[in-house]
Tab-separated table of C-alpha atoms in Angstrom:
chain	number	residue	atom	x	y	z
A	1275	MET	CA	-69.185	152.344	251.470
A	1276	LYS	CA	-68.238	149.518	249.117
A	1277	LEU	CA	-64.773	149.278	247.705
A	1278	GLY	CA	-62.871	146.738	245.614
A	1279	MET	CA	-59.103	146.114	245.955
A	1280	ILE	CA	-57.073	144.599	243.119
A	1281	GLY	CA	-53.654	143.468	244.325
A	1282	LEU	CA	-53.126	141.869	247.814
A	1283	GLY	CA	-49.441	142.195	248.268
A	1284	LYS	CA	-47.734	143.594	251.334
A	1285	MET	CA	-49.398	147.002	250.608
A	1286	GLY	CA	-52.830	146.093	249.141
A	1287	GLY	CA	-53.415	143.165	251.433
A	1288	ASN	CA	-52.762	145.266	254.559
A	1289	MET	CA	-54.898	148.101	253.204
A	1290	VAL	CA	-57.850	145.661	252.910
A	1291	LEU	CA	-57.462	144.678	256.480
A	1292	ARG	CA	-57.319	148.280	257.696
A	1293	LEU	CA	-60.214	149.240	255.540
A	1294	THR	CA	-62.203	146.243	256.955
A	1295	GLN	CA	-61.250	147.310	260.518
A	1296	GLY	CA	-62.421	150.815	259.719
A	1297	GLY	CA	-65.881	149.586	258.772
A	1298	ILE	CA	-65.514	149.789	254.937
A	1299	GLU	CA	-67.154	146.890	253.044
A	1300	VAL	CA	-64.117	146.015	250.927
A	1301	THR	CA	-63.578	142.993	248.572
A	1302	GLY	CA	-60.178	141.973	247.604
A	1303	TYR	CA	-58.971	140.203	244.361
A	1304	ASP	CA	-55.539	138.909	243.424
A	1305	ARG	CA	-54.239	136.379	240.804
A	1306	SER	CA	-52.807	134.438	243.865
A	1307	GLU	CA	-55.444	132.288	245.466
A	1308	GLU	CA	-53.243	132.189	248.618
A	1309	SER	CA	-53.354	135.985	248.800
A	1310	VAL	CA	-57.148	135.983	248.638
A	1311	ALA	CA	-57.347	133.271	251.272
A	1312	GLN	CA	-54.998	135.220	253.459
A	1313	ILE	CA	-57.244	138.180	253.821
A	1314	GLU	CA	-60.334	135.897	254.198
A	1315	ARG	CA	-58.633	134.218	257.191
A	1316	GLN	CA	-58.331	137.673	258.762
A	1317	GLY	CA	-61.999	138.665	258.266
A	1318	ALA	CA	-61.986	140.381	254.992
A	1319	ARG	CA	-63.909	139.343	251.802
A	1320	GLY	CA	-62.250	137.855	248.843
A	1321	ALA	CA	-63.197	137.499	245.234
A	1322	ARG	CA	-61.942	134.684	242.781
A	1323	SER	CA	-62.369	136.627	239.533
A	1324	MET	CA	-62.695	140.127	238.237
A	1325	ASP	CA	-66.300	139.417	237.489
A	1326	ASP	CA	-66.881	138.365	241.080
A	1327	LEU	CA	-65.135	141.524	242.268
A	1328	ILE	CA	-67.243	143.914	240.157
A	1329	ALA	CA	-70.460	142.139	241.154
A	1330	ALA	CA	-69.682	142.748	244.836
A	1331	LEU	CA	-69.484	146.495	244.389
A	1332	GLY	CA	-73.096	147.586	243.877
A	1333	GLU	CA	-74.807	149.431	241.141
A	1334	PRO	CA	-73.044	150.806	238.096
A	1335	GLY	CA	-72.226	154.486	238.589
A	1336	SER	CA	-71.506	154.087	242.256
A	1337	ARG	CA	-68.664	151.647	242.200
A	1338	ALA	CA	-65.008	152.172	243.148
A	1339	VAL	CA	-62.096	149.899	242.396
A	1340	TRP	CA	-58.502	150.587	244.013
A	1341	VAL	CA	-55.629	149.266	241.899
A	1342	MET	CA	-52.647	148.220	244.068
A	1343	VAL	CA	-50.375	146.218	241.719
A	1344	PRO	CA	-46.782	146.776	240.492
A	1345	ALA	CA	-46.480	149.979	238.626
A	1346	GLY	CA	-45.891	150.043	234.907
A	1347	LYS	CA	-47.426	147.697	232.385
A	1348	ILE	CA	-49.128	145.580	235.006
A	1349	THR	CA	-51.036	148.619	236.268
A	1350	GLN	CA	-51.886	149.648	232.697
A	1351	SER	CA	-53.326	146.239	231.828
A	1352	VAL	CA	-55.528	146.209	235.002
A	1353	ILE	CA	-56.811	149.693	234.190
A	1354	ASP	CA	-57.569	148.742	230.626
A	1355	ASP	CA	-59.466	145.675	231.800
A	1356	LEU	CA	-61.481	147.771	234.370
A	1357	ALA	CA	-62.315	150.458	231.650
A	1358	GLN	CA	-64.206	147.658	229.732
A	1359	ARG	CA	-66.170	146.592	232.908
A	1360	LEU	CA	-67.102	149.801	234.577
A	1361	ALA	CA	-69.765	152.375	233.716
A	1362	PRO	CA	-69.977	156.156	233.793
A	1363	GLY	CA	-69.800	157.507	237.336
A	1364	ASP	CA	-67.525	154.613	238.528
A	1365	ILE	CA	-64.157	155.495	240.003
A	1366	VAL	CA	-60.727	153.797	239.377
A	1367	ILE	CA	-58.142	154.528	242.110
A	1368	ASP	CA	-54.419	153.943	241.334
A	1369	GLY	CA	-52.589	153.669	244.711
A	1370	GLY	CA	-49.331	152.411	243.326
A	1371	ASN	CA	-46.128	154.335	242.369
A	1372	SER	CA	-47.027	155.158	238.825
A	1373	ASN	CA	-45.459	158.030	236.878
A	1374	TYR	CA	-47.651	161.133	237.270
A	1375	LYS	CA	-47.624	161.771	233.452
A	1376	ASP	CA	-49.098	158.273	233.006
A	1377	SER	CA	-51.826	159.125	235.595
A	1378	ILE	CA	-52.712	162.299	233.682
A	1379	ARG	CA	-53.112	160.254	230.539
A	1380	ARG	CA	-55.125	157.498	232.191
A	1381	ALA	CA	-57.457	160.091	233.684
A	1382	GLU	CA	-58.085	161.683	230.255
A	1383	ASP	CA	-58.659	158.163	228.699
A	1384	LEU	CA	-61.223	157.100	231.357
A	1385	ALA	CA	-62.896	160.484	231.290
A	1386	LYS	CA	-63.961	159.664	227.656
A	1387	ALA	CA	-66.008	156.828	229.131
A	1388	GLY	CA	-67.324	158.935	231.987
A	1389	ILE	CA	-65.139	157.126	234.484
A	1390	HIS	CA	-63.446	158.987	237.313
A	1391	PHE	CA	-59.617	158.478	237.813
A	1392	VAL	CA	-58.062	159.126	241.277
A	1393	ASP	CA	-54.245	158.814	241.733
A	1394	VAL	CA	-53.201	158.153	245.456
A	1395	GLY	CA	-49.565	158.334	246.261
A	1396	THR	CA	-49.431	156.046	249.196
A	1397	SER	CA	-46.756	155.952	251.848
A	1398	GLY	CA	-46.463	153.812	255.042
A	1399	GLY	CA	-44.994	150.648	254.076
A	1400	VAL	CA	-45.442	147.500	256.230
A	1401	TRP	CA	-46.229	149.710	259.201
A	1402	GLY	CA	-49.369	151.147	257.546
A	1403	LEU	CA	-51.745	148.516	258.884
A	1404	LYS	CA	-50.870	149.475	262.410
A	1405	GLU	CA	-49.969	153.131	262.073
A	1406	GLY	CA	-52.041	154.253	259.097
A	1407	TYR	CA	-51.063	155.452	255.644
A	1408	ALA	CA	-50.131	158.904	254.353
A	1409	MET	CA	-52.095	159.592	251.064
A	1410	MET	CA	-51.345	162.226	248.513
A	1411	ILE	CA	-54.477	162.352	246.333
A	1412	GLY	CA	-55.070	163.681	242.837
A	1413	GLY	CA	-58.461	163.872	241.075
A	1414	ALA	CA	-61.768	165.560	240.746
A	1415	GLU	CA	-63.158	166.966	244.026
A	1416	GLU	CA	-66.391	165.037	243.636
A	1417	ALA	CA	-64.636	161.725	243.173
A	1418	VAL	CA	-62.269	162.307	246.102
A	1419	GLU	CA	-65.083	163.374	248.417
A	1420	ARG	CA	-67.052	160.112	247.609
A	1421	LEU	CA	-63.955	158.223	248.671
A	1422	ARG	CA	-63.562	160.160	251.963
A	1423	PRO	CA	-64.698	157.339	254.162
A	1424	ALA	CA	-61.964	154.984	252.758
A	1425	PHE	CA	-59.335	157.746	253.115
A	1426	GLU	CA	-60.335	158.360	256.694
A	1427	ALA	CA	-60.149	154.687	257.441
A	1428	LEU	CA	-56.677	154.225	255.945
A	1429	ALA	CA	-55.105	157.371	257.279
A	1430	PRO	CA	-53.412	157.635	260.732
A	1431	ALA	CA	-56.509	159.696	261.759
A	1432	ALA	CA	-59.606	160.844	259.939
A	1433	ASP	CA	-58.341	164.510	259.860
A	1434	ARG	CA	-54.616	163.819	259.360
A	1435	GLY	CA	-52.171	162.161	256.868
A	1436	TRP	CA	-54.345	162.552	253.761
A	1437	GLY	CA	-55.501	165.234	251.480
A	1438	ARG	CA	-56.289	166.306	247.859
A	1439	MET	CA	-53.338	167.747	246.168
A	1440	GLY	CA	-55.048	168.861	242.993
A	1441	PRO	CA	-56.252	167.500	239.648
A	1442	ALA	CA	-55.362	163.944	238.364
A	1443	GLY	CA	-51.661	163.433	238.295
A	1444	SER	CA	-50.931	165.676	241.359
A	1445	GLY	CA	-51.134	162.906	243.928
A	1446	HIS	CA	-48.546	160.810	242.156
A	1447	TYR	CA	-46.364	163.931	241.530
A	1448	VAL	CA	-46.231	164.818	245.204
A	1449	LYS	CA	-45.405	161.115	246.054
A	1450	MET	CA	-42.653	161.252	243.401
A	1451	VAL	CA	-40.996	164.127	245.193
A	1452	HIS	CA	-41.653	162.516	248.578
A	1453	ASN	CA	-39.747	159.476	247.502
A	1454	GLY	CA	-36.838	161.580	245.980
A	1455	ILE	CA	-36.589	163.242	249.461
A	1456	GLU	CA	-36.603	159.821	251.047
A	1457	TYR	CA	-33.673	158.650	248.910
A	1458	GLY	CA	-31.632	161.679	249.941
A	1459	MET	CA	-32.469	161.242	253.648
A	1460	MET	CA	-31.547	157.511	253.568
A	1461	GLN	CA	-28.399	158.168	251.683
A	1462	ALA	CA	-27.299	160.821	254.198
A	1463	TYR	CA	-27.959	158.572	257.220
A	1464	ALA	CA	-26.022	155.580	255.527
A	1465	GLU	CA	-23.055	157.651	254.601
A	1466	GLY	CA	-22.786	159.250	258.078
A	1467	PHE	CA	-22.928	155.885	259.818
A	1468	GLU	CA	-20.351	154.385	257.403
A	1469	LEU	CA	-18.017	157.284	258.067
A	1470	MET	CA	-18.221	156.853	261.839
A	1471	LYS	CA	-17.750	153.074	261.527
A	1472	ALA	CA	-14.600	153.645	259.482
A	1473	HIS	CA	-13.101	155.931	262.153
A	1474	GLN	CA	-11.765	153.019	264.222
A	1475	ASP	CA	-9.597	155.097	266.629
A	1476	PHE	CA	-12.672	156.017	268.552
A	1477	ASN	CA	-14.365	152.559	268.499
A	1478	LEU	CA	-17.701	154.260	268.170
A	1479	ASP	CA	-20.898	152.465	269.095
A	1480	MET	CA	-23.346	152.798	266.197
A	1481	ALA	CA	-26.308	151.654	268.263
A	1482	GLN	CA	-25.513	154.049	271.120
A	1483	ILE	CA	-25.250	157.063	268.652
A	1484	ALA	CA	-28.454	156.223	266.768
A	1485	GLU	CA	-30.372	155.973	269.994
A	1486	LEU	CA	-28.906	159.167	271.314
A	1487	TRP	CA	-29.874	160.964	268.076
A	1488	ARG	CA	-33.466	159.959	268.487
A	1489	HIS	CA	-33.970	162.294	271.461
A	1490	GLY	CA	-33.590	166.066	270.956
A	1491	SER	CA	-31.406	165.819	267.918
A	1492	VAL	CA	-32.313	167.822	264.766
A	1493	VAL	CA	-31.736	164.791	262.687
A	1494	ARG	CA	-34.238	162.616	264.528
A	1495	SER	CA	-36.855	160.841	262.305
A	1496	TRP	CA	-38.755	157.655	261.793
A	1497	LEU	CA	-36.099	156.319	259.545
A	1498	LEU	CA	-33.599	156.932	262.364
A	1499	ASP	CA	-35.976	155.137	264.809
A	1500	LEU	CA	-36.035	152.128	262.692
A	1501	THR	CA	-32.217	152.237	262.101
A	1502	ALA	CA	-31.612	152.559	265.868
A	1503	GLU	CA	-33.854	149.597	266.669
A	1504	ALA	CA	-32.138	147.419	264.094
A	1505	LEU	CA	-28.694	148.394	265.648
A	1506	GLN	CA	-29.859	147.743	269.139
A	1507	ASN	CA	-30.956	144.281	267.986
A	1508	LYS	CA	-27.574	143.717	266.535
A	1509	ALA	CA	-28.678	143.469	262.916
A	1510	GLU	CA	-25.929	141.707	260.967
A	1511	PHE	CA	-25.677	143.987	257.934
A	1512	GLU	CA	-22.817	141.861	256.513
A	1513	LYS	CA	-25.344	139.376	255.424
A	1514	LEU	CA	-26.986	141.893	253.170
A	1515	SER	CA	-25.953	142.681	249.609
A	1516	ASP	CA	-25.465	146.443	249.003
A	1517	TYR	CA	-27.766	146.200	246.006
A	1518	VAL	CA	-30.445	148.944	246.615
A	1519	ALA	CA	-33.491	148.890	244.328
A	1520	ASP	CA	-35.155	152.048	243.033
A	1521	SER	CA	-38.852	152.091	241.975
A	1522	GLY	CA	-38.484	155.064	239.494
A	1523	GLU	CA	-39.534	158.061	241.646
A	1524	GLY	CA	-35.989	159.270	242.209
A	1525	ARG	CA	-35.320	159.136	238.368
A	1526	TRP	CA	-38.567	161.056	237.561
A	1527	THR	CA	-37.887	163.585	240.290
A	1528	ILE	CA	-34.559	164.371	238.622
A	1529	ILE	CA	-35.983	164.600	235.228
A	1530	ASP	CA	-38.691	167.048	236.435
A	1531	SER	CA	-35.899	169.147	238.075
A	1532	ILE	CA	-34.086	169.314	234.762
A	1533	GLU	CA	-37.219	170.273	232.781
A	1534	LEU	CA	-38.002	173.030	235.366
A	1535	GLY	CA	-34.411	174.094	235.926
A	1536	VAL	CA	-34.598	173.577	239.541
A	1537	PRO	CA	-31.370	172.091	241.105
A	1538	THR	CA	-31.791	168.875	243.082
A	1539	PRO	CA	-28.167	167.806	243.799
A	1540	VAL	CA	-28.825	165.720	246.865
A	1541	ILE	CA	-31.687	163.728	245.315
A	1542	THR	CA	-29.672	163.322	242.196
A	1543	LEU	CA	-26.591	161.937	243.834
A	1544	ALA	CA	-28.645	159.694	246.141
A	1545	THR	CA	-30.291	158.158	243.043
A	1546	GLN	CA	-27.023	157.779	241.228
A	1547	MET	CA	-25.600	155.911	244.274
A	1548	ARG	CA	-28.511	153.434	243.950
A	1549	PHE	CA	-27.618	152.860	240.290
A	1550	ARG	CA	-23.996	152.060	241.298
A	1551	SER	CA	-25.165	149.655	243.832
A	1552	GLN	CA	-27.193	147.849	241.200
A	1553	GLN	CA	-24.040	147.200	239.155
A	1554	GLU	CA	-22.134	143.943	239.649
A	1555	VAL	CA	-19.193	145.475	238.158
A	1556	SER	CA	-18.775	149.127	236.977
A	1557	TYR	CA	-17.601	149.276	233.337
A	1558	ALA	CA	-16.399	152.813	234.120
A	1559	GLY	CA	-14.438	151.533	237.043
A	1560	GLN	CA	-12.887	148.853	234.812
A	1561	MET	CA	-11.999	151.424	232.250
A	1562	LEU	CA	-10.375	153.648	234.925
A	1563	SER	CA	-8.247	150.679	236.135
A	1564	ALA	CA	-7.209	149.857	232.627
A	1565	MET	CA	-6.208	153.533	231.852
A	1566	ARG	CA	-4.255	153.887	235.044
A	1567	ARG	CA	-2.275	150.616	234.267
A	1568	ALA	CA	-1.684	151.834	230.674
A	1569	PHE	CA	-0.186	155.211	231.395
A	1570	GLY	CA	1.513	154.342	234.779
A	1571	GLY	CA	2.052	150.653	234.749
A	1572	HIS	CA	0.262	150.348	238.094
A	1573	ALA	CA	-0.942	147.000	239.564
A	1574	VAL	CA	-4.534	146.187	239.101
A	1575	LYS	CA	-7.050	143.886	240.800
A	1576	THR	CA	-8.984	141.249	238.744
A	1577	ILE	CA	-12.249	139.394	239.337
A	1578	GLU	CA	-11.790	135.896	240.601
A	1579	THR	CA	-15.276	135.151	241.960
A	1580	PRO	CA	-18.386	136.742	240.471
A	1581	ARG	CA	-20.891	138.241	242.944
A	1582	GLN	CA	-23.730	135.828	243.853
A	1583	GLU	CA	-26.929	137.299	245.424
A	1584	GLY	CA	-30.013	135.727	246.788
A	1585	LEU	CA	-33.406	137.289	247.276
A	1586	VAL	CA	-35.227	137.421	250.642
A	1587	PRO	CA	-38.991	137.582	249.754
A	1588	GLU	CA	-41.142	140.590	250.599
A	1589	VAL	CA	-43.126	140.630	253.779
A	1590	ALA	CA	-46.542	139.002	253.564
A	1591	PRO	CA	-49.875	140.977	254.203
A	1592	GLY	CA	-50.885	140.724	257.953
A	1593	ASP	CA	-47.382	140.013	259.100
A	1594	HIS	CA	-46.143	142.068	262.033
A	1595	PRO	CA	-43.844	144.975	260.713
A	1596	LYS	CA	-40.997	143.669	262.869
A	1597	VAL	CA	-40.749	140.707	260.364
A	1598	ALA	CA	-39.025	143.232	258.052
A	1599	ALA	CA	-36.461	144.281	260.653
A	1600	PRO	CA	-32.865	143.617	259.392
A	1601	GLU	CA	-32.183	141.245	262.266
A	1602	ASN	CA	-34.965	138.938	260.945
A	1603	ILE	CA	-33.746	138.818	257.324
A	1604	GLY	CA	-33.442	135.191	256.358
A	1605	HIS	CA	-36.180	134.175	258.868
A	1606	THR	CA	-39.219	135.026	256.826
A	1607	ALA	CA	-41.839	132.264	256.196
A	1608	SER	CA	-43.175	133.981	253.157
A	1609	ALA	CA	-42.227	132.797	249.801
A	1610	GLY	CA	-43.236	136.017	248.188
A	1611	GLU	CA	-45.560	136.597	245.171
A	1612	GLY	CA	-44.425	137.691	241.727
A	1613	SER	CA	-40.981	138.126	240.128
A	1614	ALA	CA	-37.952	139.636	241.814
A	1615	ALA	CA	-38.483	142.893	239.849
A	1616	GLU	CA	-42.109	143.014	241.172
A	1617	GLN	CA	-41.048	142.313	244.816
A	1618	LEU	CA	-38.198	144.796	244.640
A	1619	GLY	CA	-40.553	147.372	243.231
A	1620	GLU	CA	-38.690	147.819	240.006
A	1621	THR	CA	-41.453	147.329	237.421
A	1622	GLY	CA	-42.439	150.909	237.098
A	1623	GLN	CA	-39.080	152.524	236.380
A	1624	GLN	CA	-40.050	153.464	232.804
A	1625	ARG	CA	-43.155	155.367	231.784
A	1626	VAL	CA	-46.046	153.419	230.142
A	1627	LYS	CA	-46.657	154.914	226.760
A	1628	GLY	CA	-50.073	154.280	225.160
A	1629	ASP	CA	-51.505	150.966	226.020
A	1630	ALA	CA	-48.175	149.056	225.828
């Protein structure tokens, strides 16, 4: 089958390469000439314009375009553009981290022109090229079945790691909850290791504990595997800021839990901890400090040097996943594409309403 891919960052670029390796005739397009040249150097086909991309996809009514750009207004603008170029029977796939309510609306809007919309919650990160991607898919059965060869090529195996969740919006909904669970798991690991590191009487070896837990323990997981490897390689976390980005799914999971009356305290607190990490200084903390001094005359600390942070660019398509390992931070050759918010995955935190 033929497939177009718009957005050739660390996810889209690697997906093009895996699709090509799987025998799919895929053409990639990106606003960055270097990103297009990168996939061409690795054997994939590139397009220099949207017109070139659409022309490479075959007859109207049989075409499929996968959108893999930052969520939010950028995704909306690309889909609006495609709506003017495609014909009844064509398929638009959104594989980014869009809000599921936006996906429902986009499906309804495209359906008026006879264009199918398929939302694909995609997980796998920089390891997806090597290990395959997990894909949670929403959309009409007919459209999903037409895309089966692409899903089978991208997944860890043809019969594993992908499936249709339900109608349009359901793929992104399941991925939203998936990421909320991810937030909770990551927070629990981080808190546990920080607690053990603070208990200095035992002089605990974090690398030894992480490696031990990988075998037979009920808390073993892929996240723990990556953490253990980083600790074994003596990753220097002190070089990292404690700023932790959030792409929006944790927020939306909490909102959905409130609307449905389903308690999600772990996911909620894990997301709130990310918010706290994103503050240079907490206004609430400053107020607490002021109140404590006002009623008790206690000593307080003042800010003498504002926090300064840098940005290590995202991993480039085709790079080995180990480039992303903590011990290699600061040694990346990539300059990164797009703004800091795009590279941190923060562009989709708010829903896109209408065509704005």
